[in-house]
PDB file of C-alpha atoms in Angstrom:
ATOM      1  CA  UNK F   1     -29.555 -28.306 -75.953  1.00  0.00           C
ATOM      2  CA  UNK F   2     -25.744 -28.428 -75.914  1.00  0.00           C
ATOM      3  CA  UNK F   3     -23.417 -25.471 -75.865  1.00  0.00           C
ATOM      4  CA  UNK F   4     -20.755 -25.049 -78.476  1.00  0.00           C
ATOM      5  CA  UNK F   5     -17.439 -23.183 -78.337  1.00  0.00           C
ATOM      6  CA  UNK F   6     -15.873 -24.574 -81.472  1.00  0.00           C
ATOM      7  CA  UNK F   7     -16.390 -28.274 -80.827  1.00  0.00           C
ATOM      8  CA  UNK F   8     -19.099 -29.641 -78.540  1.00  0.00           C
ATOM      9  CA  UNK F   9     -17.691 -31.053 -75.330  1.00  0.00           C
ATOM     10  CA  UNK F  10     -19.070 -34.538 -74.602  1.00  0.00           C
ATOM     11  CA  UNK F  11     -21.607 -34.432 -71.780  1.00  0.00           C
ATOM     12  CA  UNK F  12     -22.110 -30.667 -71.987  1.00  0.00           C
ATOM     13  CA  UNK F  13     -25.435 -28.912 -71.500  1.00  0.00           C
ATOM     14  CA  UNK F  14     -26.498 -25.327 -72.147  1.00  0.00           C
ATOM     15  CA  UNK F  15     -29.524 -24.195 -70.153  1.00  0.00           C
ATOM     16  CA  UNK F  16     -30.938 -20.896 -71.525  1.00  0.00           C
ATOM     17  CA  UNK F  17     -33.240 -18.640 -69.502  1.00  0.00           C
ATOM     18  CA  UNK F  18     -35.005 -15.307 -69.873  1.00  0.00           C
ATOM     19  CA  UNK F  19     -36.341 -13.661 -73.020  1.00  0.00           C
ATOM     20  CA  UNK F  20     -33.787 -14.242 -75.781  1.00  0.00           C
ATOM     21  CA  UNK F  21     -36.048 -12.649 -78.427  1.00  0.00           C
ATOM     22  CA  UNK F  22     -36.379  -9.213 -76.784  1.00  0.00           C
ATOM     23  CA  UNK F  23     -33.026  -7.363 -76.495  1.00  0.00           C
ATOM     24  CA  UNK F  24     -34.499  -5.114 -73.782  1.00  0.00           C
ATOM     25  CA  UNK F  25     -35.178  -8.070 -71.473  1.00  0.00           C
ATOM     26  CA  UNK F  26     -32.768 -10.074 -69.348  1.00  0.00           C
ATOM     27  CA  UNK F  27     -31.576 -13.390 -70.762  1.00  0.00           C
ATOM     28  CA  UNK F  28     -28.709 -15.760 -70.264  1.00  0.00           C
ATOM     29  CA  UNK F  29     -27.471 -19.321 -70.093  1.00  0.00           C
ATOM     30  CA  UNK F  30     -25.778 -21.715 -67.728  1.00  0.00           C
ATOM     31  CA  UNK F  31     -23.247 -24.260 -68.992  1.00  0.00           C
ATOM     32  CA  UNK F  32     -22.886 -27.606 -67.251  1.00  0.00           C
ATOM     33  CA  UNK F  33     -20.567 -30.575 -67.784  1.00  0.00           C
ATOM     34  CA  UNK F  34     -21.605 -34.113 -66.977  1.00  0.00           C
ATOM     35  CA  UNK F  35     -19.757 -35.782 -64.122  1.00  0.00           C
ATOM     36  CA  UNK F  36     -17.468 -38.586 -65.335  1.00  0.00           C
ATOM     37  CA  UNK F  37     -18.406 -40.597 -62.223  1.00  0.00           C
ATOM     38  CA  UNK F  38     -22.202 -40.211 -62.411  1.00  0.00           C
ATOM     39  CA  UNK F  39     -23.978 -39.399 -65.690  1.00  0.00           C
ATOM     40  CA  UNK F  40     -26.963 -37.961 -63.776  1.00  0.00           C
ATOM     41  CA  UNK F  41     -24.799 -35.250 -62.130  1.00  0.00           C
ATOM     42  CA  UNK F  42     -23.725 -32.027 -63.869  1.00  0.00           C
ATOM     43  CA  UNK F  43     -21.256 -29.377 -62.627  1.00  0.00           C
ATOM     44  CA  UNK F  44     -21.780 -25.680 -63.398  1.00  0.00           C
ATOM     45  CA  UNK F  45     -18.790 -24.515 -65.458  1.00  0.00           C
ATOM     46  CA  UNK F  46     -19.978 -21.271 -67.021  1.00  0.00           C
ATOM     47  CA  UNK F  47     -22.681 -18.690 -67.355  1.00  0.00           C
ATOM     48  CA  UNK F  48     -23.694 -15.701 -69.420  1.00  0.00           C
ATOM     49  CA  UNK F  49     -26.155 -12.918 -68.689  1.00  0.00           C
ATOM     50  CA  UNK F  50     -27.263  -9.933 -70.724  1.00  0.00           C
ATOM     51  CA  UNK F  51     -29.546  -7.118 -69.597  1.00  0.00           C
ATOM     52  CA  UNK F  52     -29.598  -8.198 -65.947  1.00  0.00           C
ATOM     53  CA  UNK F  53     -29.466  -6.140 -62.793  1.00  0.00           C
ATOM     54  CA  UNK F  54     -26.174  -5.641 -60.969  1.00  0.00           C
ATOM     55  CA  UNK F  55     -27.309  -8.244 -58.420  1.00  0.00           C
ATOM     56  CA  UNK F  56     -28.023 -10.786 -61.160  1.00  0.00           C
ATOM     57  CA  UNK F  57     -24.660 -10.222 -62.859  1.00  0.00           C
ATOM     58  CA  UNK F  58     -22.821 -10.592 -59.537  1.00  0.00           C
ATOM     59  CA  UNK F  59     -24.836 -13.669 -58.607  1.00  0.00           C
ATOM     60  CA  UNK F  60     -24.047 -15.317 -61.956  1.00  0.00           C
ATOM     61  CA  UNK F  61     -20.325 -14.688 -61.477  1.00  0.00           C
ATOM     62  CA  UNK F  62     -20.424 -16.031 -57.898  1.00  0.00           C
ATOM     63  CA  UNK F  63     -22.459 -19.102 -58.895  1.00  0.00           C
ATOM     64  CA  UNK F  64     -19.907 -20.046 -61.562  1.00  0.00           C
ATOM     65  CA  UNK F  65     -17.137 -19.614 -59.003  1.00  0.00           C
ATOM     66  CA  UNK F  66     -18.961 -21.958 -56.605  1.00  0.00           C
ATOM     67  CA  UNK F  67     -19.259 -24.584 -59.405  1.00  0.00           C
ATOM     68  CA  UNK F  68     -22.060 -26.634 -57.808  1.00  0.00           C
ATOM     69  CA  UNK F  69     -23.007 -30.096 -59.032  1.00  0.00           C
ATOM     70  CA  UNK F  70     -26.703 -30.735 -59.699  1.00  0.00           C
ATOM     71  CA  UNK F  71     -28.807 -33.758 -60.561  1.00  0.00           C
ATOM     72  CA  UNK F  72     -30.126 -33.807 -64.141  1.00  0.00           C
ATOM     73  CA  UNK F  73     -33.747 -33.353 -62.959  1.00  0.00           C
ATOM     74  CA  UNK F  74     -32.915 -30.083 -61.200  1.00  0.00           C
ATOM     75  CA  UNK F  75     -31.574 -28.592 -64.457  1.00  0.00           C
ATOM     76  CA  UNK F  76     -34.991 -28.612 -66.109  1.00  0.00           C
ATOM     77  CA  UNK F  77     -36.328 -25.499 -64.376  1.00  0.00           C
ATOM     78  CA  UNK F  78     -33.384 -23.281 -63.455  1.00  0.00           C
ATOM     79  CA  UNK F  79     -33.258 -19.592 -64.269  1.00  0.00           C
ATOM     80  CA  UNK F  80     -31.509 -16.539 -62.780  1.00  0.00           C
ATOM     81  CA  UNK F  81     -33.143 -17.246 -59.408  1.00  0.00           C
ATOM     82  CA  UNK F  82     -30.889 -20.309 -59.174  1.00  0.00           C
ATOM     83  CA  UNK F  83     -27.771 -18.114 -59.061  1.00  0.00           C
ATOM     84  CA  UNK F  84     -29.338 -15.633 -56.621  1.00  0.00           C
ATOM     85  CA  UNK F  85     -30.465 -18.438 -54.281  1.00  0.00           C
ATOM     86  CA  UNK F  86     -27.175 -20.315 -54.566  1.00  0.00           C
ATOM     87  CA  UNK F  87     -25.185 -17.220 -53.696  1.00  0.00           C
ATOM     88  CA  UNK F  88     -27.492 -16.488 -50.762  1.00  0.00           C
ATOM     89  CA  UNK F  89     -27.168 -20.057 -49.466  1.00  0.00           C
ATOM     90  CA  UNK F  90     -23.392 -19.876 -49.681  1.00  0.00           C
ATOM     91  CA  UNK F  91     -23.321 -16.678 -47.631  1.00  0.00           C
ATOM     92  CA  UNK F  92     -21.686 -14.612 -50.341  1.00  0.00           C
ATOM     93  CA  UNK F  93     -21.994 -11.205 -48.654  1.00  0.00           C
ATOM     94  CA  UNK F  94     -21.062  -9.057 -51.640  1.00  0.00           C
ATOM     95  CA  UNK F  95     -23.680 -10.511 -54.012  1.00  0.00           C
ATOM     96  CA  UNK F  96     -26.301 -11.246 -51.346  1.00  0.00           C
ATOM     97  CA  UNK F  97     -26.119  -7.692 -50.031  1.00  0.00           C
ATOM     98  CA  UNK F  98     -27.275  -6.329 -53.390  1.00  0.00           C
ATOM     99  CA  UNK F  99     -29.763  -9.101 -54.210  1.00  0.00           C
ATOM    100  CA  UNK F 100     -32.664  -6.698 -53.632  1.00  0.00           C
ATOM    101  CA  UNK F 101     -31.134  -3.958 -55.778  1.00  0.00           C
ATOM    102  CA  UNK F 102     -33.172  -3.965 -58.963  1.00  0.00           C
ATOM    103  CA  UNK F 103     -31.392  -1.093 -60.684  1.00  0.00           C
ATOM    104  CA  UNK F 104     -30.225  -2.173 -64.142  1.00  0.00           C
ATOM    105  CA  UNK F 105     -26.554  -3.060 -64.292  1.00  0.00           C
ATOM    106  CA  UNK F 106     -24.458  -0.506 -66.132  1.00  0.00           C
ATOM    107  CA  UNK F 107     -21.516  -2.416 -67.535  1.00  0.00           C
ATOM    108  CA  UNK F 108     -18.871  -0.496 -69.444  1.00  0.00           C
ATOM    109  CA  UNK F 109     -19.476  -0.061 -73.130  1.00  0.00           C
ATOM    110  CA  UNK F 110     -17.612  -2.229 -75.548  1.00  0.00           C
ATOM    111  CA  UNK F 111     -15.611  -1.108 -78.571  1.00  0.00           C
ATOM    112  CA  UNK F 112     -18.737  -1.214 -80.720  1.00  0.00           C
ATOM    113  CA  UNK F 113     -20.739   1.063 -78.382  1.00  0.00           C
ATOM    114  CA  UNK F 114     -22.938  -1.746 -77.068  1.00  0.00           C
ATOM    115  CA  UNK F 115     -23.036  -2.616 -73.373  1.00  0.00           C
ATOM    116  CA  UNK F 116     -20.320  -5.041 -72.417  1.00  0.00           C
ATOM    117  CA  UNK F 117     -21.501  -8.514 -71.460  1.00  0.00           C
ATOM    118  CA  UNK F 118     -20.060 -11.243 -69.319  1.00  0.00           C
ATOM    119  CA  UNK F 119     -19.663 -14.886 -70.216  1.00  0.00           C
ATOM    120  CA  UNK F 120     -17.806 -16.418 -67.309  1.00  0.00           C
ATOM    121  CA  UNK F 121     -16.304 -19.884 -67.648  1.00  0.00           C
ATOM    122  CA  UNK F 122     -14.259 -21.709 -65.023  1.00  0.00           C
ATOM    123  CA  UNK F 123     -10.992 -23.056 -66.409  1.00  0.00           C
ATOM    124  CA  UNK F 124      -9.087 -24.938 -63.767  1.00  0.00           C
ATOM    125  CA  UNK F 125      -9.048 -22.774 -60.655  1.00  0.00           C
ATOM    126  CA  UNK F 126      -9.702 -19.455 -62.391  1.00  0.00           C
ATOM    127  CA  UNK F 127     -12.681 -17.691 -63.916  1.00  0.00           C
ATOM    128  CA  UNK F 128     -12.337 -16.420 -67.475  1.00  0.00           C
ATOM    129  CA  UNK F 129     -14.568 -13.789 -69.043  1.00  0.00           C
ATOM    130  CA  UNK F 130     -14.851 -15.145 -72.585  1.00  0.00           C
ATOM    131  CA  UNK F 131     -16.468 -11.960 -73.955  1.00  0.00           C
ATOM    132  CA  UNK F 132     -13.653  -9.785 -72.595  1.00  0.00           C
ATOM    133  CA  UNK F 133     -11.055 -12.154 -74.097  1.00  0.00           C
ATOM    134  CA  UNK F 134     -12.814 -12.081 -77.474  1.00  0.00           C
ATOM    135  CA  UNK F 135     -13.078  -8.289 -77.324  1.00  0.00           C
ATOM    136  CA  UNK F 136      -9.361  -7.929 -76.508  1.00  0.00           C
ATOM    137  CA  UNK F 137      -8.255 -10.084 -79.461  1.00  0.00           C
ATOM    138  CA  UNK F 138     -10.838  -8.479 -81.774  1.00  0.00           C
ATOM    139  CA  UNK F 139      -9.411  -5.030 -80.944  1.00  0.00           C
ATOM    140  CA  UNK F 140      -5.941  -6.145 -82.110  1.00  0.00           C
ATOM    141  CA  UNK F 141      -7.281  -6.682 -85.637  1.00  0.00           C
ATOM    142  CA  UNK F 142      -9.946  -3.955 -85.880  1.00  0.00           C
ATOM    143  CA  UNK F 143      -9.682  -0.710 -87.807  1.00  0.00           C
ATOM    144  CA  UNK F 144     -10.541   2.793 -86.561  1.00  0.00           C
ATOM    145  CA  UNK F 145     -14.249   2.085 -87.152  1.00  0.00           C
ATOM    146  CA  UNK F 146     -14.103  -0.981 -84.893  1.00  0.00           C
ATOM    147  CA  UNK F 147     -14.425  -3.491 -87.732  1.00  0.00           C
ATOM    148  CA  UNK F 148     -12.155  -6.371 -88.708  1.00  0.00           C
ATOM    149  CA  UNK F 149     -11.554  -7.004 -92.405  1.00  0.00           C
ATOM    150  CA  UNK F 150     -12.938 -10.402 -93.385  1.00  0.00           C
ATOM    151  CA  UNK F 151      -9.508 -11.246 -94.828  1.00  0.00           C
ATOM    152  CA  UNK F 152      -8.112 -11.090 -91.256  1.00  0.00           C
ATOM    153  CA  UNK F 153     -10.544 -13.730 -89.918  1.00  0.00           C
ATOM    154  CA  UNK F 154      -7.942 -16.532 -90.056  1.00  0.00           C
ATOM    155  CA  UNK F 155      -5.417 -14.467 -88.079  1.00  0.00           C
ATOM    156  CA  UNK F 156      -8.067 -13.540 -85.500  1.00  0.00           C
ATOM    157  CA  UNK F 157      -9.070 -17.178 -85.043  1.00  0.00           C
ATOM    158  CA  UNK F 158      -5.427 -18.255 -84.773  1.00  0.00           C
ATOM    159  CA  UNK F 159      -4.843 -15.586 -82.094  1.00  0.00           C
ATOM    160  CA  UNK F 160      -7.728 -17.138 -80.142  1.00  0.00           C
ATOM    161  CA  UNK F 161      -5.979 -20.501 -80.197  1.00  0.00           C
ATOM    162  CA  UNK F 162      -7.933 -22.162 -83.003  1.00  0.00           C
ATOM    163  CA  UNK F 163      -5.946 -24.135 -85.547  1.00  0.00           C
ATOM    164  CA  UNK F 164      -8.170 -23.782 -88.622  1.00  0.00           C
ATOM    165  CA  UNK F 165      -7.662 -25.238 -92.072  1.00  0.00           C
ATOM    166  CA  UNK F 166      -8.706 -23.684 -95.395  1.00  0.00           C
ATOM    167  CA  UNK F 167     -12.077 -25.485 -95.474  1.00  0.00           C
ATOM    168  CA  UNK F 168     -12.948 -24.267 -91.967  1.00  0.00           C
ATOM    169  CA  UNK F 169     -12.027 -20.692 -92.941  1.00  0.00           C
ATOM    170  CA  UNK F 170     -14.216 -20.881 -96.064  1.00  0.00           C
ATOM    171  CA  UNK F 171     -17.117 -22.109 -93.912  1.00  0.00           C
ATOM    172  CA  UNK F 172     -16.540 -19.435 -91.240  1.00  0.00           C
ATOM    173  CA  UNK F 173     -16.404 -16.655 -93.845  1.00  0.00           C
ATOM    174  CA  UNK F 174     -19.951 -17.537 -94.927  1.00  0.00           C
ATOM    175  CA  UNK F 175     -21.125 -15.924 -91.679  1.00  0.00           C
ATOM    176  CA  UNK F 176     -19.436 -12.648 -92.688  1.00  0.00           C
ATOM    177  CA  UNK F 177     -20.511 -11.808 -96.271  1.00  0.00           C
ATOM    178  CA  UNK F 178     -19.353  -8.177 -96.069  1.00  0.00           C
ATOM    179  CA  UNK F 179     -15.756  -6.964 -96.440  1.00  0.00           C
ATOM    180  CA  UNK F 180     -15.541  -6.388 -92.672  1.00  0.00           C
ATOM    181  CA  UNK F 181     -17.462  -7.361 -89.533  1.00  0.00           C
ATOM    182  CA  UNK F 182     -18.215  -5.815 -86.151  1.00  0.00           C
ATOM    183  CA  UNK F 183     -17.492  -7.257 -82.735  1.00  0.00           C
ATOM    184  CA  UNK F 184     -21.201  -7.939 -82.223  1.00  0.00           C
ATOM    185  CA  UNK F 185     -21.339 -10.012 -85.408  1.00  0.00           C
ATOM    186  CA  UNK F 186     -18.206 -11.916 -84.420  1.00  0.00           C
ATOM    187  CA  UNK F 187     -19.354 -12.480 -80.825  1.00  0.00           C
ATOM    188  CA  UNK F 188     -22.728 -13.779 -81.970  1.00  0.00           C
ATOM    189  CA  UNK F 189     -21.079 -16.152 -84.455  1.00  0.00           C
ATOM    190  CA  UNK F 190     -18.582 -17.362 -81.835  1.00  0.00           C
ATOM    191  CA  UNK F 191     -21.079 -17.972 -79.037  1.00  0.00           C
ATOM    192  CA  UNK F 192     -24.306 -19.026 -80.714  1.00  0.00           C
ATOM    193  CA  UNK F 193     -24.467 -22.675 -81.789  1.00  0.00           C
TER     194      UNK F 193
END
């Protein structure tokens, strides 16, 4: 299964884990890019986790920062334990020290009252929280109720760096049949393939 942020990157893989059907359970995904030198090797370039413990959230962030390269066969069975083990192996004291802490993470609430999430992607030598970036741009266009008018969708997409034509806007608006949409609706449309 490939991940999709606008256009699919060649050689990209999305590896989901956890219970994506139950919003009360932890779930997430890893994103890998195929090595240009060896098509059997994939480098971790991003990760997302929702409903995890503080240790799991920290381990995911640290694992993305480490950006390990794995053989294709190893990708078949990875889950959150991969990040926890990777961080432990690397001697990351801050994440490893809380690895046994099973208290649920309490991220700050987002503009729509839902718990904030993290979707960390490595771009060059820095880590970018895609959800936080989306939330920041969304807030620029939202009204007092935290909704963006559907007519402002083009401007929102342009502010996120997407050059969209009229046909692409018509297609995107199909996902938002109401006069306005919430951040949760926009985030789900943006992230889910």
